Amino acid sequence: MIVAGCDVGSLTAEAVIMSDGEILSSEIIGVRPKPEQSAKDVMDKALQKAHLALEDIDYCVSTGYGRERIPFARDNISEISCHGKGAHWLIPSVRTVIDVGGQDCKVIRVDANGKLQNFIMNDKCAAGTGRFLEVMAKTLGIRLDEIGPLSLAARNPVVITNMCSIYAQTEVAASIAQGADQHDLAAGITKAMAERVNSLVVRVGVEEDVVITGGVAKNIGVVKSLEVMLRVSTKKFNVDPQIVGALGGALFAKEKFLQK
Amino acid sequence: MIAAGCDVGSLTTKVAITRDGSIISHHIVETGFKPDLAAKNAMDGALSKANLSIDDVGYCVSTGDGGKNVSFAGKYVSQLPCLSKGSYFFIPSVRTVVDVGGNATRAISVGKEGRVLSYRLNDKCAAGGGRFFDVLAEALELKLDDLGPLSLQSKSPLEIASQCTVFAESEVISLLNDGKDIVDIIAGVNQSIASRIASLVRNVGVKEDVVMTGGVAKNIGVIKSLEGWLGVGIKTVPADPQIVGAVGASLLAEKELQES
């Protein structure tokens, strides 16, 4: 039995192919203009890696922002359930999943069986989502993946008071004009980002173990700041934290296939 | 008796000079990252237009986000009484002031002689503020001043689903990529921003005459949309709507002189 999960988000798309409880291959791509195109491209790449064809897949579940438009998926399941499922499979002791994606942020509580118990989500405001970091990287004239490492060498992190990404951008631009150090700016940005995420986390409450999924999990500065605020150390996956949603999709695909 | 008002806003700095209750001159400069310098430049500009020197000014009141450290000002007054007083000066029948500036939107209920009765303020979120028009003009590669007139050509304004300015910018770009008519996009943005402004105004109470001030009052499309949402006509002052706060400050400065 070969199953697949396909997660089409706002900025990236991921596919995971599994067989007999093992990940055969996974892929991440930047999204194309249309979700069906992103899904096809990322799935083709994952299939190629596993030396398989689409016909070999017994069941595929899609998830994410574009999940309803994936022609080869037989079912679609919300990214909330998929992230919970994927995170629990990787780390069974997980109870809180913080997923920070390109355009939203979700905090998901699961029980000992990985079943969804409660969640909260922000997809209305760019503050506390990957977009905030993107806007800031652009303002600083650096790459998104440079912010985290830069922030670690800060001495006096710049304080960002505005919650709104647009106003915070002006604030950062003013700090740059005043000659603020790039490390201090980066640290101010990661701290501000973590504060926004934290404000969402405290609303559903934290129970250990805590994991962070999604692209922002790769930002060491945000992760460290958030750990300080939450007073927990988060568990790290042995796979890319961006594929957790697609992995959850593949796990649901297996269940669905067995039910039939 | 010559007095001056200096309004240091987030994007622009305005100085108005009045003599015995009439405006002699005014000057607007961009605030940039040095508010003190902007205040000085705006003052110098207004003085030179009136053939005056700073020694001729009996008293100066400063206002605005960056107005607290204006060296030549005798006193700082918050924007609310300045806007209220300034609007009353131009339109004595005013009962509601809607001020949409660069980084804040204010709705003020105005009583006798231009006194502030109550107000609502949004300076936390760029949605429903003037900044979005800068972002939009840049995304569409248009001049800020063209947005209003262009929007009036639209027969079917598009609905903009995102409230967040960051997300709305992406939405606008995808609408553009989908081949949607630029005038319908701009009209849609005006509708959406006007609806945010309208909810703030309804919160303070809509009493005629409603006067709109601030840079966004130059956008005829927003005014028309706001009239639609509120179901009342909106007046604008017979001067640059950006100087209303500075004029109010100058009139308050004259009052200081009278009382001293």
mmCIF file of N, CA, C and O in Angstrom, chain A residues 92-143:
data_model
loop_
_atom_site.group_PDB
_atom_site.id
_atom_site.type_symbol
_atom_site.label_atom_id
_atom_site.label_comp_id
_atom_site.label_asym_id
_atom_site.label_seq_id
_atom_site.Cartn_x
_atom_site.Cartn_y
_atom_site.Cartn_z
ATOM 1 N N PRO A 92 5.306 11.050 19.458
ATOM 2 C CA PRO A 92 4.034 10.666 20.087
ATOM 3 C C PRO A 92 3.729 11.408 21.393
ATOM 4 O O PRO A 92 2.572 11.516 21.778
ATOM 5 N N SER A 93 4.749 11.947 22.045
ATOM 6 C CA SER A 93 4.507 12.665 23.310
ATOM 7 C C SER A 93 3.996 14.094 23.089
ATOM 8 O O SER A 93 3.746 14.817 24.045
ATOM 9 N N VAL A 94 3.837 14.502 21.838
ATOM 10 C CA VAL A 94 3.438 15.880 21.564
ATOM 11 C C VAL A 94 1.997 16.148 22.005
ATOM 12 O O VAL A 94 1.115 15.304 21.854
ATOM 13 N N ARG A 95 1.783 17.321 22.611
ATOM 14 C CA ARG A 95 0.433 17.737 23.000
ATOM 15 C C ARG A 95 0.078 19.106 22.426
ATOM 16 O O ARG A 95 -1.093 19.444 22.323
ATOM 17 N N THR A 96 1.102 19.915 22.112
ATOM 18 C CA THR A 96 0.840 21.235 21.537
ATOM 19 C C THR A 96 1.654 21.400 20.251
ATOM 20 O O THR A 96 2.870 21.206 20.266
ATOM 21 N N VAL A 97 0.956 21.709 19.168
ATOM 22 C CA VAL A 97 1.620 21.941 17.890
ATOM 23 C C VAL A 97 1.440 23.419 17.521
ATOM 24 O O VAL A 97 0.314 23.906 17.457
ATOM 25 N N ILE A 98 2.566 24.094 17.337
ATOM 26 C CA ILE A 98 2.498 25.496 16.903
ATOM 27 C C ILE A 98 2.934 25.524 15.449
ATOM 28 O O ILE A 98 4.083 25.235 15.138
ATOM 29 N N ASP A 99 1.985 25.799 14.565
ATOM 30 C CA ASP A 99 2.300 25.797 13.135
ATOM 31 C C ASP A 99 2.325 27.232 12.627
ATOM 32 O O ASP A 99 1.301 27.910 12.624
ATOM 33 N N VAL A 100 3.502 27.682 12.234
ATOM 34 C CA VAL A 100 3.598 29.044 11.725
ATOM 35 C C VAL A 100 3.944 28.976 10.249
ATOM 36 O O VAL A 100 5.059 28.637 9.867
ATOM 37 N N GLY A 101 2.952 29.237 9.436
ATOM 38 C CA GLY A 101 3.122 29.139 7.992
ATOM 39 C C GLY A 101 3.336 30.498 7.364
ATOM 40 O O GLY A 101 3.533 31.506 8.044
ATOM 41 N N GLY A 102 3.275 30.508 6.052
ATOM 42 C CA GLY A 102 3.518 31.732 5.304
ATOM 43 C C GLY A 102 2.464 32.792 5.544
ATOM 44 O O GLY A 102 2.761 33.980 5.587
ATOM 45 N N GLN A 103 1.228 32.375 5.717
ATOM 46 C CA GLN A 103 0.164 33.359 5.796
ATOM 47 C C GLN A 103 -0.777 33.146 6.979
ATOM 48 O O GLN A 103 -1.800 33.789 7.076
ATOM 49 N N ASP A 104 -0.431 32.206 7.846
ATOM 50 C CA ASP A 104 -1.262 32.049 9.034
ATOM 51 C C ASP A 104 -0.464 31.433 10.169
ATOM 52 O O ASP A 104 0.696 31.073 10.003
ATOM 53 N N CYS A 105 -1.101 31.376 11.317
ATOM 54 C CA CYS A 105 -0.467 30.791 12.490
ATOM 55 C C CYS A 105 -1.552 30.018 13.235
ATOM 56 O O CYS A 105 -2.644 30.534 13.438
ATOM 57 N N LYS A 106 -1.232 28.749 13.575
ATOM 58 C CA LYS A 106 -2.217 27.930 14.275
ATOM 59 C C LYS A 106 -1.577 27.321 15.508
ATOM 60 O O LYS A 106 -0.414 26.934 15.467
ATOM 61 N N VAL A 107 -2.357 27.242 16.555
ATOM 62 C CA VAL A 107 -1.900 26.514 17.728
ATOM 63 C C VAL A 107 -2.888 25.384 17.930
ATOM 64 O O VAL A 107 -4.101 25.604 18.023
ATOM 65 N N ILE A 108 -2.370 24.145 17.923
ATOM 66 C CA ILE A 108 -3.228 22.963 17.916
ATOM 67 C C ILE A 108 -2.916 22.118 19.139
ATOM 68 O O ILE A 108 -1.762 21.817 19.416
ATOM 69 N N ARG A 109 -3.953 21.750 19.888
ATOM 70 C CA ARG A 109 -3.758 20.856 21.039
ATOM 71 C C ARG A 109 -4.271 19.484 20.653
ATOM 72 O O ARG A 109 -5.385 19.343 20.137
ATOM 73 N N VAL A 110 -3.457 18.455 20.892
ATOM 74 C CA VAL A 110 -3.873 17.086 20.584
ATOM 75 C C VAL A 110 -3.786 16.226 21.834
ATOM 76 O O VAL A 110 -3.054 16.552 22.774
ATOM 77 N N ASP A 111 -4.531 15.126 21.849
ATOM 78 C CA ASP A 111 -4.477 14.226 23.003
ATOM 79 C C ASP A 111 -3.415 13.143 22.774
ATOM 80 O O ASP A 111 -2.678 13.180 21.780
ATOM 81 N N ALA A 112 -3.362 12.184 23.684
ATOM 82 C CA ALA A 112 -2.314 11.149 23.633
ATOM 83 C C ALA A 112 -2.385 10.327 22.344
ATOM 84 O O ALA A 112 -1.397 9.714 21.934
ATOM 85 N N ASN A 113 -3.568 10.332 21.692
ATOM 86 C CA ASN A 113 -3.707 9.583 20.442
ATOM 87 C C ASN A 113 -3.503 10.465 19.198
ATOM 88 O O ASN A 113 -3.736 10.016 18.079
ATOM 89 N N GLY A 114 -3.130 11.703 19.426
ATOM 90 C CA GLY A 114 -2.916 12.609 18.300
ATOM 91 C C GLY A 114 -4.207 13.203 17.788
ATOM 92 O O GLY A 114 -4.249 13.830 16.730
ATOM 93 N N LYS A 115 -5.302 12.998 18.537
ATOM 94 C CA LYS A 115 -6.596 13.509 18.098
ATOM 95 C C LYS A 115 -6.750 14.978 18.488
ATOM 96 O O LYS A 115 -6.368 15.372 19.591
ATOM 97 N N LEU A 116 -7.327 15.743 17.586
ATOM 98 C CA LEU A 116 -7.489 17.174 17.792
ATOM 99 C C LEU A 116 -8.394 17.456 18.996
ATOM 100 O O LEU A 116 -9.480 16.896 19.121
ATOM 101 N N GLN A 117 -7.929 18.308 19.916
ATOM 102 C CA GLN A 117 -8.750 18.655 21.076
ATOM 103 C C GLN A 117 -9.241 20.092 21.012
ATOM 104 O O GLN A 117 -10.368 20.392 21.376
ATOM 105 N N ASN A 118 -8.359 20.972 20.576
ATOM 106 C CA ASN A 118 -8.692 22.393 20.551
ATOM 107 C C ASN A 118 -7.689 23.078 19.636
ATOM 108 O O ASN A 118 -6.581 22.585 19.466
ATOM 109 N N PHE A 119 -8.093 24.194 19.067
ATOM 110 C CA PHE A 119 -7.111 24.942 18.283
ATOM 111 C C PHE A 119 -7.510 26.406 18.208
ATOM 112 O O PHE A 119 -8.655 26.771 18.501
ATOM 113 N N ILE A 120 -6.545 27.212 17.845
ATOM 114 C CA ILE A 120 -6.823 28.625 17.598
ATOM 115 C C ILE A 120 -6.009 29.025 16.380
ATOM 116 O O ILE A 120 -4.934 28.467 16.148
ATOM 117 N N MET A 121 -6.529 29.939 15.613
ATOM 118 C CA MET A 121 -5.844 30.262 14.370
ATOM 119 C C MET A 121 -5.935 31.764 14.077
ATOM 120 O O MET A 121 -6.929 32.401 14.375
ATOM 121 N N ASN A 122 -4.849 32.293 13.521
ATOM 122 C CA ASN A 122 -4.885 33.656 12.989
ATOM 123 C C ASN A 122 -4.544 33.599 11.509
ATOM 124 O O ASN A 122 -3.430 33.254 11.143
ATOM 125 N N ASP A 123 -5.519 33.922 10.677
ATOM 126 C CA ASP A 123 -5.202 34.036 9.253
ATOM 127 C C ASP A 123 -5.738 35.362 8.713
ATOM 128 O O ASP A 123 -5.839 35.577 7.523
ATOM 129 N N LYS A 124 -6.035 36.270 9.647
ATOM 130 C CA LYS A 124 -6.622 37.558 9.253
ATOM 131 C C LYS A 124 -5.575 38.666 9.218
ATOM 132 O O LYS A 124 -5.760 39.676 8.553
ATOM 133 N N CYS A 125 -4.532 38.493 9.986
ATOM 134 C CA CYS A 125 -3.557 39.568 10.185
ATOM 135 C C CYS A 125 -2.157 38.998 9.989
ATOM 136 O O CYS A 125 -1.850 37.911 10.477
ATOM 137 N N ALA A 126 -1.324 39.730 9.252
ATOM 138 C CA ALA A 126 0.006 39.210 8.910
ATOM 139 C C ALA A 126 0.941 39.126 10.120
ATOM 140 O O ALA A 126 1.943 38.411 10.078
ATOM 141 N N ALA A 127 0.613 39.861 11.192
ATOM 142 C CA ALA A 127 1.461 39.811 12.389
ATOM 143 C C ALA A 127 1.485 38.379 12.920
ATOM 144 O O ALA A 127 0.441 37.749 13.047
ATOM 145 N N GLY A 128 2.664 37.867 13.196
ATOM 146 C CA GLY A 128 2.773 36.514 13.732
ATOM 147 C C GLY A 128 2.665 35.421 12.687
ATOM 148 O O GLY A 128 2.431 34.267 13.004
ATOM 149 N N THR A 129 2.823 35.778 11.423
ATOM 150 C CA THR A 129 2.867 34.768 10.357
ATOM 151 C C THR A 129 4.188 34.946 9.602
ATOM 152 O O THR A 129 4.892 35.944 9.792
ATOM 153 N N GLY A 130 4.480 34.000 8.723
ATOM 154 C CA GLY A 130 5.700 34.080 7.934
ATOM 155 C C GLY A 130 5.801 35.374 7.130
ATOM 156 O O GLY A 130 6.894 35.869 6.874
ATOM 157 N N ARG A 131 4.652 35.925 6.773
ATOM 158 C CA ARG A 131 4.659 37.145 5.980
ATOM 159 C C ARG A 131 5.316 38.310 6.702
ATOM 160 O O ARG A 131 5.950 39.167 6.098
ATOM 161 N N PHE A 132 5.131 38.348 8.017
ATOM 162 C CA PHE A 132 5.753 39.392 8.831
ATOM 163 C C PHE A 132 7.275 39.335 8.641
ATOM 164 O O PHE A 132 7.919 40.362 8.399
ATOM 165 N N LEU A 133 7.830 38.132 8.720
ATOM 166 C CA LEU A 133 9.282 37.970 8.560
ATOM 167 C C LEU A 133 9.729 38.337 7.149
ATOM 168 O O LEU A 133 10.789 38.924 6.958
ATOM 169 N N GLU A 134 8.896 37.980 6.176
ATOM 170 C CA GLU A 134 9.214 38.301 4.780
ATOM 171 C C GLU A 134 9.287 39.806 4.563
ATOM 172 O O GLU A 134 10.214 40.309 3.921
ATOM 173 N N VAL A 135 8.276 40.516 5.100
ATOM 174 C CA VAL A 135 8.239 41.972 4.982
ATOM 175 C C VAL A 135 9.503 42.563 5.620
ATOM 176 O O VAL A 135 10.138 43.465 5.080
ATOM 177 N N MET A 136 9.865 42.010 6.771
ATOM 178 C CA MET A 136 11.016 42.533 7.499
ATOM 179 C C MET A 136 12.337 42.239 6.788
ATOM 180 O O MET A 136 13.225 43.088 6.751
ATOM 181 N N ALA A 137 12.461 41.031 6.227
ATOM 182 C CA ALA A 137 13.680 40.671 5.503
ATOM 183 C C ALA A 137 13.878 41.641 4.337
ATOM 184 O O ALA A 137 14.976 42.118 4.086
ATOM 185 N N LYS A 138 12.756 41.952 3.677
ATOM 186 C CA LYS A 138 12.799 42.874 2.545
ATOM 187 C C LYS A 138 13.257 44.265 3.011
ATOM 188 O O LYS A 138 14.071 44.913 2.365
ATOM 189 N N THR A 139 12.722 44.700 4.145
ATOM 190 C CA THR A 139 13.084 46.011 4.681
ATOM 191 C C THR A 139 14.577 46.065 5.026
ATOM 192 O O THR A 139 15.246 47.062 4.810
ATOM 193 N N LEU A 140 15.089 44.959 5.570
ATOM 194 C CA LEU A 140 16.502 44.894 5.943
ATOM 195 C C LEU A 140 17.411 44.614 4.748
ATOM 196 O O LEU A 140 18.625 44.728 4.843
ATOM 197 N N GLY A 141 16.793 44.216 3.630
ATOM 198 C CA GLY A 141 17.575 43.893 2.452
ATOM 199 C C GLY A 141 18.383 42.614 2.622
ATOM 200 O O GLY A 141 19.491 42.488 2.116
ATOM 201 N N ILE A 142 17.841 41.660 3.365
ATOM 202 C CA ILE A 142 18.523 40.372 3.544
ATOM 203 C C ILE A 142 17.571 39.239 3.177
ATOM 204 O O ILE A 142 16.381 39.470 2.963
ATOM 205 N N ARG A 143 18.107 38.008 3.102
ATOM 206 C CA ARG A 143 17.257 36.860 2.808
ATOM 207 C C ARG A 143 16.517 36.427 4.062
ATOM 208 O O ARG A 143 17.015 36.591 5.184
#
